[in-house]
Backbone as JSON Lines, residues from 0, in Angstrom:
{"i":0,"aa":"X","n":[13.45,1.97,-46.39],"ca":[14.43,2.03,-45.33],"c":[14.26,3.34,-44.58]}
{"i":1,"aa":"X","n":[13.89,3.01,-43.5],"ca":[13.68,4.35,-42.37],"c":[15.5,5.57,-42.4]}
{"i":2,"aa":"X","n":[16.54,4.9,-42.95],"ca":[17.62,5.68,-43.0],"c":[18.32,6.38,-44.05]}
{"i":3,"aa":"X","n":[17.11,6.56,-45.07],"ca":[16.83,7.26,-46.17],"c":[16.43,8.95,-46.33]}
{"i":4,"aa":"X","n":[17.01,9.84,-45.92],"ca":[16.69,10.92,-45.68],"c":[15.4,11.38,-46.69]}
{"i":5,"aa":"X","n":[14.17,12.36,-46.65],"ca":[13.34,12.46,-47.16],"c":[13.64,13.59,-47.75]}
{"i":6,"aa":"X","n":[13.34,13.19,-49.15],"ca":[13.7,15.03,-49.91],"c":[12.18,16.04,-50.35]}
{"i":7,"aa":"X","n":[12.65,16.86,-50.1],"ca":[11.41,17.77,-50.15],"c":[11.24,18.39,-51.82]}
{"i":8,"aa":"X","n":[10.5,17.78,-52.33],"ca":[10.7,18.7,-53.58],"c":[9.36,19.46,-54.09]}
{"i":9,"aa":"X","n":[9.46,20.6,-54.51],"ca":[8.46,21.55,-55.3],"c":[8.26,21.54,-56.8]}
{"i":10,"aa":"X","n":[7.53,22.33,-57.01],"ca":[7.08,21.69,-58.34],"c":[7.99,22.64,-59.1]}
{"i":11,"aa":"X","n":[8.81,21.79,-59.83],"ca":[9.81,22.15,-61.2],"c":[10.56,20.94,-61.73]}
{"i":12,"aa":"X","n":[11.2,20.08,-61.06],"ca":[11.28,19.76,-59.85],"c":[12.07,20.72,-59.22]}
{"i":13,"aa":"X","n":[12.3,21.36,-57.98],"ca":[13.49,21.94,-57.3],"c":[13.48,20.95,-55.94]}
{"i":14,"aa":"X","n":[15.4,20.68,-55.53],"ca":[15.02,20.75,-54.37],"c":[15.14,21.88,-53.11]}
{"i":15,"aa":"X","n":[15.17,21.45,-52.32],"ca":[15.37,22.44,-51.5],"c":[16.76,22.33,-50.47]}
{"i":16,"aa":"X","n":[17.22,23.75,-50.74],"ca":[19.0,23.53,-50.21],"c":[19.2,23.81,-48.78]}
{"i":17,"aa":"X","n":[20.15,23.05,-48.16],"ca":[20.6,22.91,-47.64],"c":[20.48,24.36,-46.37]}
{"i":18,"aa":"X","n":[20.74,25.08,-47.12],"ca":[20.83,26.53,-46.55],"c":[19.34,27.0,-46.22]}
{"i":19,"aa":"X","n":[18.25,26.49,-47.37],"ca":[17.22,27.32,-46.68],"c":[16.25,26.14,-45.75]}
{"i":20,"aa":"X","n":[16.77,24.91,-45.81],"ca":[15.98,24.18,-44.53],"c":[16.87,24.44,-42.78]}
{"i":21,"aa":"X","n":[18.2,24.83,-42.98],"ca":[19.17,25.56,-42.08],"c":[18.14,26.75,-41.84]}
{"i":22,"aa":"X","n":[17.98,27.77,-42.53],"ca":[17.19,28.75,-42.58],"c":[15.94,28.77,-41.63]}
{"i":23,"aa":"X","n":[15.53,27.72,-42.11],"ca":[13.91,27.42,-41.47],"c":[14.21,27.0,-40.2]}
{"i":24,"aa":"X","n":[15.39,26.49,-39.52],"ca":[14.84,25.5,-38.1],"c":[15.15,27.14,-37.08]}
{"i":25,"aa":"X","n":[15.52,28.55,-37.53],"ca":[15.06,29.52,-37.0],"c":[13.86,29.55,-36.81]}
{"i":26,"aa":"X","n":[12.95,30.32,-35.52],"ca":[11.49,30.55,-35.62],"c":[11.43,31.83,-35.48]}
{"i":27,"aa":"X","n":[10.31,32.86,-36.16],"ca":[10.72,34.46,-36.6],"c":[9.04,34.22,-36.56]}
{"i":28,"aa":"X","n":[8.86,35.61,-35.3],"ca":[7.34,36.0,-35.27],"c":[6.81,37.25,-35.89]}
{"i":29,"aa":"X","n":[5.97,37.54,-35.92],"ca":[5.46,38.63,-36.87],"c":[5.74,39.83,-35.93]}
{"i":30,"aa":"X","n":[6.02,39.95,-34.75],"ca":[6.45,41.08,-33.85],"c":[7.85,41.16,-33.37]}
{"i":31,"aa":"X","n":[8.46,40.5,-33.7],"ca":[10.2,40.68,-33.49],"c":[10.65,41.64,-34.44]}
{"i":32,"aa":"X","n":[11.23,42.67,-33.89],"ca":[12.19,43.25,-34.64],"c":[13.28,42.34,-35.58]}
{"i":33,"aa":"X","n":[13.54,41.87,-35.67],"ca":[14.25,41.31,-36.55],"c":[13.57,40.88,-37.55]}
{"i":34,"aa":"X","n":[12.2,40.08,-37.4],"ca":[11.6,39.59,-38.21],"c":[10.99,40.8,-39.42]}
{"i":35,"aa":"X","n":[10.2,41.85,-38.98],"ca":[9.9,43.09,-39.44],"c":[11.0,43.58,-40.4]}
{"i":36,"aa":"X","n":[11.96,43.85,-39.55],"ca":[13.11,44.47,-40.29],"c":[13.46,43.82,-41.45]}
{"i":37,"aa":"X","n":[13.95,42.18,-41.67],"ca":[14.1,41.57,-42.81],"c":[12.86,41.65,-44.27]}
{"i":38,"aa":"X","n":[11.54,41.45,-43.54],"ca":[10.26,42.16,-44.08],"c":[10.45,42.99,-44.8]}
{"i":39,"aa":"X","n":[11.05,44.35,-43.88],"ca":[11.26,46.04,-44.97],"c":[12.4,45.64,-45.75]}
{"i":40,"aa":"X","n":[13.42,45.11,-45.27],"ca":[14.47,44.69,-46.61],"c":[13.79,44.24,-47.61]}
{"i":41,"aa":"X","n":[13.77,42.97,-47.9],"ca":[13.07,42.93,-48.52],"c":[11.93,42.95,-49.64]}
{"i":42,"aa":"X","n":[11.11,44.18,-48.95],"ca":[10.01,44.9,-49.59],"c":[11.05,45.92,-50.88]}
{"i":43,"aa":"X","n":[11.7,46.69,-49.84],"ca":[12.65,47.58,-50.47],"c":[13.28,47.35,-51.97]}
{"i":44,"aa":"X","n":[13.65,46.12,-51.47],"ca":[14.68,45.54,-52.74],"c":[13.92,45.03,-53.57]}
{"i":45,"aa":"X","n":[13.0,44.71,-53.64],"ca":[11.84,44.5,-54.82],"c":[11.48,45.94,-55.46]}
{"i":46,"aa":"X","n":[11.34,46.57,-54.94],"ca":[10.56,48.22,-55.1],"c":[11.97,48.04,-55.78]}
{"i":47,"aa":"X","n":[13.54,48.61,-55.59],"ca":[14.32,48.69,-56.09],"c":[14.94,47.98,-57.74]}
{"i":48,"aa":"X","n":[14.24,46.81,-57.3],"ca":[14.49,45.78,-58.74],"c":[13.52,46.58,-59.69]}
{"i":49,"aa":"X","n":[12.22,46.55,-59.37],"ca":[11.49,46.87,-60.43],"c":[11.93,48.52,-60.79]}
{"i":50,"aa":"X","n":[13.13,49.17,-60.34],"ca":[13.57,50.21,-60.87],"c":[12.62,51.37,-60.65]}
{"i":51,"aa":"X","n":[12.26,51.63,-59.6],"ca":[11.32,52.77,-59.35],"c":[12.01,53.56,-58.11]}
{"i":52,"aa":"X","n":[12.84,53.33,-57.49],"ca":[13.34,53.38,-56.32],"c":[14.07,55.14,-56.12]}
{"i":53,"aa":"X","n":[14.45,55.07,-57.29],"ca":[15.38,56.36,-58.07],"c":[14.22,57.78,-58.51]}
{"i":54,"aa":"X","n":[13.32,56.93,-58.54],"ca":[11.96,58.11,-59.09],"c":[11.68,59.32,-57.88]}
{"i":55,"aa":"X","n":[11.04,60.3,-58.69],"ca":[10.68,61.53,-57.76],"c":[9.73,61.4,-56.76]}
{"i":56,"aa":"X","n":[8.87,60.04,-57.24],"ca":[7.4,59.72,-56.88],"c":[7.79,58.38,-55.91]}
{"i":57,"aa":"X","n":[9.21,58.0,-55.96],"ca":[9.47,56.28,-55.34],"c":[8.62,55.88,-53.82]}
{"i":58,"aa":"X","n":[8.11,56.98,-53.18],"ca":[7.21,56.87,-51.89],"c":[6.24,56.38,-52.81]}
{"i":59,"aa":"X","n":[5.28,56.07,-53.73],"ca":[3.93,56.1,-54.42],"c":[4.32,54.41,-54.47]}
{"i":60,"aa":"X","n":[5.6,53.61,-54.43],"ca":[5.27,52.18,-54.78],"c":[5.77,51.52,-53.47]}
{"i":61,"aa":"X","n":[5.15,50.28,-53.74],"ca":[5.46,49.07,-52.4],"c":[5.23,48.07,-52.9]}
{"i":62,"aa":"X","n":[6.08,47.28,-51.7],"ca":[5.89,46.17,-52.62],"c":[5.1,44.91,-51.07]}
{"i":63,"aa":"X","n":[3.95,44.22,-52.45],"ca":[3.33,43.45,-51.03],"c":[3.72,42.03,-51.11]}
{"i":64,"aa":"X","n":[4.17,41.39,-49.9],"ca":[4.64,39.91,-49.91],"c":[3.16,39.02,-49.36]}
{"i":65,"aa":"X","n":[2.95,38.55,-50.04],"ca":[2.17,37.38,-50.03],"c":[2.14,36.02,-50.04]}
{"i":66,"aa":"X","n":[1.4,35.04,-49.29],"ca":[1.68,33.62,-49.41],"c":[0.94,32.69,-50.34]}
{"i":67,"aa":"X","n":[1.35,32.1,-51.06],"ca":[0.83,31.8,-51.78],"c":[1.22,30.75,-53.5]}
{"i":68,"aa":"X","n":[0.3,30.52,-54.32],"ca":[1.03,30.08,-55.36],"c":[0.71,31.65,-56.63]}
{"i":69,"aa":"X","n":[1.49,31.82,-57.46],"ca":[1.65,32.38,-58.48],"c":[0.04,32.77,-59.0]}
{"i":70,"aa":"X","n":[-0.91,31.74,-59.27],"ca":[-1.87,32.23,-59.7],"c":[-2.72,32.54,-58.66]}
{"i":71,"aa":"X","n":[-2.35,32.04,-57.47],"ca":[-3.24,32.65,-56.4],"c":[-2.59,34.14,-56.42]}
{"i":72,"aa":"X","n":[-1.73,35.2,-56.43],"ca":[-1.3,36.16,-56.28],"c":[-2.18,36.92,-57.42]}
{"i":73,"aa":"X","n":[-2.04,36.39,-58.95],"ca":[-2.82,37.19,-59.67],"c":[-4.05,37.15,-59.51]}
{"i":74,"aa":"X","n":[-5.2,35.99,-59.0],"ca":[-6.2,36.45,-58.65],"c":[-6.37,36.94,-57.21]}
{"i":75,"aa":"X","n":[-5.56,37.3,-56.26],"ca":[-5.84,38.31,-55.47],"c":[-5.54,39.79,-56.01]}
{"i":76,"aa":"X","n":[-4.73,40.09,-56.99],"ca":[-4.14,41.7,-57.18],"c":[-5.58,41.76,-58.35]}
{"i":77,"aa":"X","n":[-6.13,40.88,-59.24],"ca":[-6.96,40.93,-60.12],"c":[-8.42,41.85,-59.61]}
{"i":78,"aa":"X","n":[-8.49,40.24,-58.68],"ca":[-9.46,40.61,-57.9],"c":[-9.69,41.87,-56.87]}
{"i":79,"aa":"X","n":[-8.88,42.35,-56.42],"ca":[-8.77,43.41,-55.64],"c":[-8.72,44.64,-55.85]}
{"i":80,"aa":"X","n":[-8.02,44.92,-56.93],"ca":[-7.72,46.33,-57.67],"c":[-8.45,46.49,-58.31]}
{"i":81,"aa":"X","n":[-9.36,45.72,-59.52],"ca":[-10.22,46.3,-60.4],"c":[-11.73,46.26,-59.79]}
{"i":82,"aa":"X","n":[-12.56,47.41,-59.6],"ca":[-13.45,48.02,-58.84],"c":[-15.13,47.11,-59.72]}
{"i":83,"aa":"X","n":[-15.99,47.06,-58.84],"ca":[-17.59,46.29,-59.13],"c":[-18.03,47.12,-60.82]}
{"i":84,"aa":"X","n":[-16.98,48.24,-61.21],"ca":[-18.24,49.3,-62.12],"c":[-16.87,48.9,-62.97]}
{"i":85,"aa":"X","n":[-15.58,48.01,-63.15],"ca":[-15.09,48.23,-63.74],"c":[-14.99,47.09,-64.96]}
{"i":86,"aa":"X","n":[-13.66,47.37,-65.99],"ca":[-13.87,46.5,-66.94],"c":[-12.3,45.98,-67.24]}
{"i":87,"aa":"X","n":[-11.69,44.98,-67.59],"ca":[-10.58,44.29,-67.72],"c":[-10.63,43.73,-69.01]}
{"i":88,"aa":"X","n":[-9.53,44.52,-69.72],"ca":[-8.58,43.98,-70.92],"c":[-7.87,43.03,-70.78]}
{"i":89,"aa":"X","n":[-7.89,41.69,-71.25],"ca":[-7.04,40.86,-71.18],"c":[-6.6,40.54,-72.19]}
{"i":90,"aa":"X","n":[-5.59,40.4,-72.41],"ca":[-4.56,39.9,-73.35],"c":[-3.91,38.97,-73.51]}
{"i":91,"aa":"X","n":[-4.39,38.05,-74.05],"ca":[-4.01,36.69,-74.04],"c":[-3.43,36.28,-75.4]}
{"i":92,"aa":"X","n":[-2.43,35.82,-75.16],"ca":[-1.83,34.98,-76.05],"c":[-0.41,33.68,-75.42]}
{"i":93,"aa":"X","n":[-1.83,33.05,-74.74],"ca":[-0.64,31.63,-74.08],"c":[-1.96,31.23,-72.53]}
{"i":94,"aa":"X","n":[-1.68,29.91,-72.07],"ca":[-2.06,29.66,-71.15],"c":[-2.13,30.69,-70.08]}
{"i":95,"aa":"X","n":[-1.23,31.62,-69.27],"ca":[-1.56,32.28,-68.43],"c":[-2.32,33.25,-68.67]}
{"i":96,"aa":"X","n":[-2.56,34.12,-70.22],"ca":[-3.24,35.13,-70.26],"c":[-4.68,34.28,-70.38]}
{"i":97,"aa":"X","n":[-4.88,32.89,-70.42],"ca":[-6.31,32.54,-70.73],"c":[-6.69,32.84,-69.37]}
{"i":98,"aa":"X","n":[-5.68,32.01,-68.41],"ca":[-5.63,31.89,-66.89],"c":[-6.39,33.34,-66.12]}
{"i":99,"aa":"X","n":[-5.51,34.47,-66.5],"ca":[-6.31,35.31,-66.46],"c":[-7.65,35.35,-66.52]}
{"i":100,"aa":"X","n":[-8.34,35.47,-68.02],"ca":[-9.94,35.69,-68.07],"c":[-10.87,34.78,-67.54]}
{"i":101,"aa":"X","n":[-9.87,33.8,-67.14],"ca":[-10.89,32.74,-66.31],"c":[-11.18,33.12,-64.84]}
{"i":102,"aa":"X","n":[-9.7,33.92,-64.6],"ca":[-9.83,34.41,-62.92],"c":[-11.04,35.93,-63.04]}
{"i":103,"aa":"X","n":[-11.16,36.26,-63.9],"ca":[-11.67,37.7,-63.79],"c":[-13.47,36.92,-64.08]}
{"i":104,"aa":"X","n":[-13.45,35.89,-65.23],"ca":[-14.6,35.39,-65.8],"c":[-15.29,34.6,-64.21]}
{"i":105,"aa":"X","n":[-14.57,33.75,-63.48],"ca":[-15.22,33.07,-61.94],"c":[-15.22,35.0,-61.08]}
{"i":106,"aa":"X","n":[-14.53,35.42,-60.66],"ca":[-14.77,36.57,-60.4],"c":[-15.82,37.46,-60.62]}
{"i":107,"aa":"X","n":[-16.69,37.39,-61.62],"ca":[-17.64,38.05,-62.05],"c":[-16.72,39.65,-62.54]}
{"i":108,"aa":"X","n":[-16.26,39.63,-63.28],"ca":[-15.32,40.8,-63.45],"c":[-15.77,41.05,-65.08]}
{"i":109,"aa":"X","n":[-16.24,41.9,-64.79],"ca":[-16.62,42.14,-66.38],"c":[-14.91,42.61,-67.16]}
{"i":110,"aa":"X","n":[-15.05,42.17,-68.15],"ca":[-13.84,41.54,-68.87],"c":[-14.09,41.78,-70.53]}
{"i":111,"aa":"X","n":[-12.84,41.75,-71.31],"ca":[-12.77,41.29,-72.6],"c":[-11.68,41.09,-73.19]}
{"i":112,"aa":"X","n":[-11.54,39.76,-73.72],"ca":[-10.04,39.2,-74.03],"c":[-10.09,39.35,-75.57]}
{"i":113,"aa":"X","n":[-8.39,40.25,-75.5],"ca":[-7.65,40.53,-76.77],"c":[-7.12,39.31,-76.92]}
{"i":114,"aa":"X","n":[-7.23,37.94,-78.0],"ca":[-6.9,37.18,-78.36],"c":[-4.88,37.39,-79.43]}
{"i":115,"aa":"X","n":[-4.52,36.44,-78.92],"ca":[-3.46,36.74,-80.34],"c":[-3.04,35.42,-79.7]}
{"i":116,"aa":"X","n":[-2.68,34.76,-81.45],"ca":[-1.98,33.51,-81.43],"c":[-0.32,33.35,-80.64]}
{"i":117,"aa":"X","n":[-0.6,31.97,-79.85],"ca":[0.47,32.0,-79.12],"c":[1.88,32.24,-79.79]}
{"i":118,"aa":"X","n":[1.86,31.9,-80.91],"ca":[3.13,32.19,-81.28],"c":[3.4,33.86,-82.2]}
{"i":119,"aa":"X","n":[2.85,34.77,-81.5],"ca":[2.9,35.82,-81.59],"c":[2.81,36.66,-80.81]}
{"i":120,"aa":"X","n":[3.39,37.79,-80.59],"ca":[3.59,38.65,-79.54],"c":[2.11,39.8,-79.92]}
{"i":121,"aa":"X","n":[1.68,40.25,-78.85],"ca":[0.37,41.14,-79.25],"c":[0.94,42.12,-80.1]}
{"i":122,"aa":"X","n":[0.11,43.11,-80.9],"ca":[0.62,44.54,-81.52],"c":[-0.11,45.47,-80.81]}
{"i":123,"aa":"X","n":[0.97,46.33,-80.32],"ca":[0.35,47.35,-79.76],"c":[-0.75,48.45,-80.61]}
{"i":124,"aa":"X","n":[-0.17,48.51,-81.83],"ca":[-0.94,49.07,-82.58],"c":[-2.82,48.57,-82.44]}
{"i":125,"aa":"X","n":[-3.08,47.57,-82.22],"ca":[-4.52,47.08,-82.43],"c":[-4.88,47.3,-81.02]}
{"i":126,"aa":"X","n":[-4.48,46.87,-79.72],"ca":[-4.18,47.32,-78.72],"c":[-4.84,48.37,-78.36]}
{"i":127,"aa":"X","n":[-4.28,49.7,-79.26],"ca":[-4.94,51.17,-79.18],"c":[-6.11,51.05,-79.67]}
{"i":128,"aa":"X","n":[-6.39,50.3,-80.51],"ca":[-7.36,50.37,-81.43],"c":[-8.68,49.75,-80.35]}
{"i":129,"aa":"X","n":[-8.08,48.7,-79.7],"ca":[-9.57,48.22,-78.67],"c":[-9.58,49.47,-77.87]}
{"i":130,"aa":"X","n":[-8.44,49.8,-77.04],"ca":[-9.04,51.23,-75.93],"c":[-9.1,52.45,-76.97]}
{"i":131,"aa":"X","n":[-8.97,52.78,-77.89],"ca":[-9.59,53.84,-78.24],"c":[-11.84,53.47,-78.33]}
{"i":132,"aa":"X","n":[-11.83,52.12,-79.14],"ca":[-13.03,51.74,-78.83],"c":[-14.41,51.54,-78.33]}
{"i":133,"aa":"X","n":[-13.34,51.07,-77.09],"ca":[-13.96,50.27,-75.86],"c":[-13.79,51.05,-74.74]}
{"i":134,"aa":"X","n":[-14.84,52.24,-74.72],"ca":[-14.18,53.18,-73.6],"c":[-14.37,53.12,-72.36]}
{"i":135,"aa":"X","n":[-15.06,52.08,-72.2],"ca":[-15.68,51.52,-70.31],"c":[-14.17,50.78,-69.94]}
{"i":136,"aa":"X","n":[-13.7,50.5,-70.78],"ca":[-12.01,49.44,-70.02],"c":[-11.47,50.12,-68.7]}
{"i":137,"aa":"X","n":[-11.03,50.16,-67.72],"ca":[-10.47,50.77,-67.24],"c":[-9.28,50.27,-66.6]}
{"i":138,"aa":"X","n":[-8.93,48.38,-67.0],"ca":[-7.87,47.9,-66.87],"c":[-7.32,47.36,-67.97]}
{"i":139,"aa":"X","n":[-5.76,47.41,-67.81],"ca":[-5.26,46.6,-68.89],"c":[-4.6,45.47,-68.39]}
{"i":140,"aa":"X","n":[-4.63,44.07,-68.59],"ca":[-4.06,42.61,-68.01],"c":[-2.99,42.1,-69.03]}
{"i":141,"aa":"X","n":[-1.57,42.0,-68.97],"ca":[-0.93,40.99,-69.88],"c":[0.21,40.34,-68.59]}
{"i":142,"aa":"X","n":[0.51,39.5,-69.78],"ca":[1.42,38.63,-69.32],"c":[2.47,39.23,-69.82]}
{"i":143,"aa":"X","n":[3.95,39.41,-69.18],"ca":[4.76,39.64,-69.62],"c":[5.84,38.77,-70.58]}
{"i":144,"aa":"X","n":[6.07,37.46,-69.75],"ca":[6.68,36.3,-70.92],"c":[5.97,35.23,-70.26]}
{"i":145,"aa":"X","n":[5.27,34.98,-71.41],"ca":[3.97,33.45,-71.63],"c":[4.9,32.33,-71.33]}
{"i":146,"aa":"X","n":[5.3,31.9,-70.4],"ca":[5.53,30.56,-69.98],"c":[5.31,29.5,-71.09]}
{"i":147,"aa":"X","n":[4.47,29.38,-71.04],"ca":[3.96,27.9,-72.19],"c":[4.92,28.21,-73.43]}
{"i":148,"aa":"X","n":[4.97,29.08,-73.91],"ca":[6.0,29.29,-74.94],"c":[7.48,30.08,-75.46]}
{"i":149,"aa":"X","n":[7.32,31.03,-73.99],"ca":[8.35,31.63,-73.92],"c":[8.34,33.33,-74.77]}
{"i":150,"aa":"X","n":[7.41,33.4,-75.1],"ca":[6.76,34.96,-75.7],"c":[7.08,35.93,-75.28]}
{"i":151,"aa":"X","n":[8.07,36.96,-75.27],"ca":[7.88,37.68,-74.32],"c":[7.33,38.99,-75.22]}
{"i":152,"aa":"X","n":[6.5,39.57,-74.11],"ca":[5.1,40.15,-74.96],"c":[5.62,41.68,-74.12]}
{"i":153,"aa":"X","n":[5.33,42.74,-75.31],"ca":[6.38,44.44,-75.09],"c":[5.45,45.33,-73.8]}
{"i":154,"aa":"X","n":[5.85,44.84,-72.73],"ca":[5.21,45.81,-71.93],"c":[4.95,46.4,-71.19]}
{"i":155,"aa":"X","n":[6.43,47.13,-72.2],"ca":[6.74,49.03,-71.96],"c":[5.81,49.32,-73.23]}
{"i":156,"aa":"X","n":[5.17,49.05,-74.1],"ca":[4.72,49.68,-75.27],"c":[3.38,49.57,-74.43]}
{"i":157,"aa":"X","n":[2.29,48.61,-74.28],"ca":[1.16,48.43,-73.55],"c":[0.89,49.31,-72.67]}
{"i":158,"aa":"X","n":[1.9,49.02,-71.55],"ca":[1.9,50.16,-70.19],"c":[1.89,51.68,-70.7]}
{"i":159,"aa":"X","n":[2.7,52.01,-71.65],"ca":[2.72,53.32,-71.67],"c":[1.42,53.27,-72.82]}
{"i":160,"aa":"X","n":[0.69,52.79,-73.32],"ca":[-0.76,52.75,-73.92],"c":[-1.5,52.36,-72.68]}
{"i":161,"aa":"X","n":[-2.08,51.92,-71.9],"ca":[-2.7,52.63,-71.11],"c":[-2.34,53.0,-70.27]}
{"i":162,"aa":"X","n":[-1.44,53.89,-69.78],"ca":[-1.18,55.32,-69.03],"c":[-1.29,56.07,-70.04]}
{"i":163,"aa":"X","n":[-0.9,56.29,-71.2],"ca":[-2.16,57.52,-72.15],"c":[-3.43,57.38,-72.49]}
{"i":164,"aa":"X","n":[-4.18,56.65,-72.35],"ca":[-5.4,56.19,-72.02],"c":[-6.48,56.64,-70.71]}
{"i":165,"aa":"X","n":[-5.3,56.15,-69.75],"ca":[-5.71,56.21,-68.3],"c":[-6.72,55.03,-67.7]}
{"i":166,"aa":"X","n":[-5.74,53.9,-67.89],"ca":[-6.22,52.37,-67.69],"c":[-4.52,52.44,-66.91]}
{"i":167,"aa":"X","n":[-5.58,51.43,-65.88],"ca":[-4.45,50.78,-64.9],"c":[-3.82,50.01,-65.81]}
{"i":168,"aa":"X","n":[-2.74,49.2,-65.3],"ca":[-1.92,48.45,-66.03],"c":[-1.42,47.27,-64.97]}
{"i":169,"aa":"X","n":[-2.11,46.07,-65.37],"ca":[-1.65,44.92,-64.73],"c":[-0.66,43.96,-65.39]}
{"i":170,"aa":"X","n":[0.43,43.69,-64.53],"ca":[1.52,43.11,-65.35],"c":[2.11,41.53,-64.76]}
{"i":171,"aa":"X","n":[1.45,40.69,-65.25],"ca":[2.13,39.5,-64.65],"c":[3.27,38.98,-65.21]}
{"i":172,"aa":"X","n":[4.19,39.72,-64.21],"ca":[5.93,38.96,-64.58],"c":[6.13,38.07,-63.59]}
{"i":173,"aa":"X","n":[5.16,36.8,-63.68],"ca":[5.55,35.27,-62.69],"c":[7.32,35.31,-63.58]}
{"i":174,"aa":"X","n":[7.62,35.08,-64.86],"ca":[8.65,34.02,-65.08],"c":[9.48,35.21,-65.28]}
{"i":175,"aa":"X","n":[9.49,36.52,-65.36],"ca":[10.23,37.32,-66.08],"c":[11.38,38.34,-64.83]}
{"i":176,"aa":"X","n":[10.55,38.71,-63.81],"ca":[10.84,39.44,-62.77],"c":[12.6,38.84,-62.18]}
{"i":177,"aa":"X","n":[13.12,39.94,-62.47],"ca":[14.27,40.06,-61.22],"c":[15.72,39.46,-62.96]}
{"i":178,"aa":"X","n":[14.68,38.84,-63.97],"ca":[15.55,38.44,-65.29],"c":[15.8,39.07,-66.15]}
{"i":179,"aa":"X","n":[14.6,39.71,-66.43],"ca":[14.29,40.63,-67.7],"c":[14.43,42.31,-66.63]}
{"i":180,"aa":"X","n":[15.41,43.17,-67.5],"ca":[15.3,44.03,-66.85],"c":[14.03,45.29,-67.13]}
{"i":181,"aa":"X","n":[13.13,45.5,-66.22],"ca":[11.8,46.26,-66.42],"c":[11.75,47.23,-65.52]}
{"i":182,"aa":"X","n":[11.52,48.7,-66.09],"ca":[11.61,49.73,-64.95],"c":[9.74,49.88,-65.05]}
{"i":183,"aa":"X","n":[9.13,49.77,-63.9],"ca":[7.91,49.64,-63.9],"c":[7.43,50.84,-64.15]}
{"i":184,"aa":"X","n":[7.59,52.26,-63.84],"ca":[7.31,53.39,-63.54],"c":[7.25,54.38,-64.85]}
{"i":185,"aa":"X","n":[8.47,53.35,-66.0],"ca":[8.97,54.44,-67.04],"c":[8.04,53.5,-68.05]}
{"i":186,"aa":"X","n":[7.74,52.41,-67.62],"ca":[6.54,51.23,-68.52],"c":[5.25,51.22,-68.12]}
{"i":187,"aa":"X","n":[5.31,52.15,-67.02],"ca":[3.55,52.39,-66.88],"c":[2.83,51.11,-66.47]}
{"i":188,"aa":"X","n":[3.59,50.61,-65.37],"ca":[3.45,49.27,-64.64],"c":[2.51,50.07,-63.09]}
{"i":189,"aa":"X","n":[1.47,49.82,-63.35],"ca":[0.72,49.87,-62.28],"c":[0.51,48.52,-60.92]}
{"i":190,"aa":"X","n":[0.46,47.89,-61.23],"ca":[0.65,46.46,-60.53],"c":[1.25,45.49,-61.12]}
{"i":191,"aa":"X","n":[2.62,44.98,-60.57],"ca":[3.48,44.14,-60.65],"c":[2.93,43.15,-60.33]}
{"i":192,"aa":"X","n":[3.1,41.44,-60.82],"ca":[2.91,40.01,-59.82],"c":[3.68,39.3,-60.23]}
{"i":193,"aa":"X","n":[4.49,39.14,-59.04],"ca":[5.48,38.21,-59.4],"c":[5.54,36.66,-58.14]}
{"i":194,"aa":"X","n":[6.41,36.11,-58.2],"ca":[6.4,35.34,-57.47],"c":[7.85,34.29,-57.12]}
{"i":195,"aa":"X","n":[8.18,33.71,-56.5],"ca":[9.37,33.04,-56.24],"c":[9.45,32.26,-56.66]}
């Protein structure tokens, strides 16, 4: 029946409300002041969530909006930040941290995945034990809470192991961000990815 309204749905299922298809029949160009301005809001209030905002250093973070799906975001920040001479710790324990070494492994990203069974949270203790090791690493990759099982994996302990190290620190909080409260700065969160 043509008098069946069509529902838009995304993958969870969600639908979509009322308010943000209202939202949309606005049109907002990339050079309107208004449009910009909502942009820096925005940006701001992310920088703010992840609790850095208050810091001495809070000019040093930003936050970048991107289009996209969730794992497209981590293999652009993956791909982008860790350098041709470098090496990536991954830490896997659940579908997204595999997700990971697969994005770094098609990437040509020289790589090496810390395994731990999904139904266990990594130990930081062994952790030290690969970067004390393995001294070419110069990134560290986890997932913050493993989706597939709901894990949520410590990392303020990680982050602040490599920032004494002196390994970046990549942190994918797809499911965790804006829930779990995480001050990125005092956890040695070098790159955040999150997503809507």
């Amino acid at each position: 029946d043509d008098d069946i309204p069509y529902l838009l749905l995304t993958p969870g299922p969600l639908t979509t409300t009322r308010t943000v298809r209202a939202a949309m029949l606005q049109d907002y160009c990339t050079w309107d002041d208004e449009y910009n301005q909502r942009v820096s809001d925005i940006r701001q209030r992310l920088v703010r969530l992840a609790g850095v905002d208050a810091s001495p250093d809070a000019d040093q973070y930003t936050s970048v909006l991107m289009q996209g799906s969730g794992t497209f975001v981590v293999e652009a920040t993956i791909g982008s930040v860790t350098p041709t001479n470098g090496k990536l710790l991954v830490i896997n324990n659940g579908a997204y941290g595999h997700r990971i070494a697969q994005i770094a492994a098609r990437l040509k990203i020289c790589h090496q995945v810390f395994e731990v069974e999904e139904t266990r949270a990594p130990n930081p203790d062994q952790i030290e034990q690969v970067l004390q090791q393995e001294g070419d690493i110069t990134h560290v990759a986890m997932v913050h809470c493993e989706t597939t099982t709901g894990m949520l994996n410590p990392a303020a302990e990680v982050g602040q192991l490599a920032q004494r190290y002196g390994k970046v620190f990549v942190l994918d909080a797809m499911s965790s961000f804006g829930g779990i409260p995480l001050n990125c700065r005092q956890s040695g969160v070098d790159y955040l990815i999150s997503s809507a």
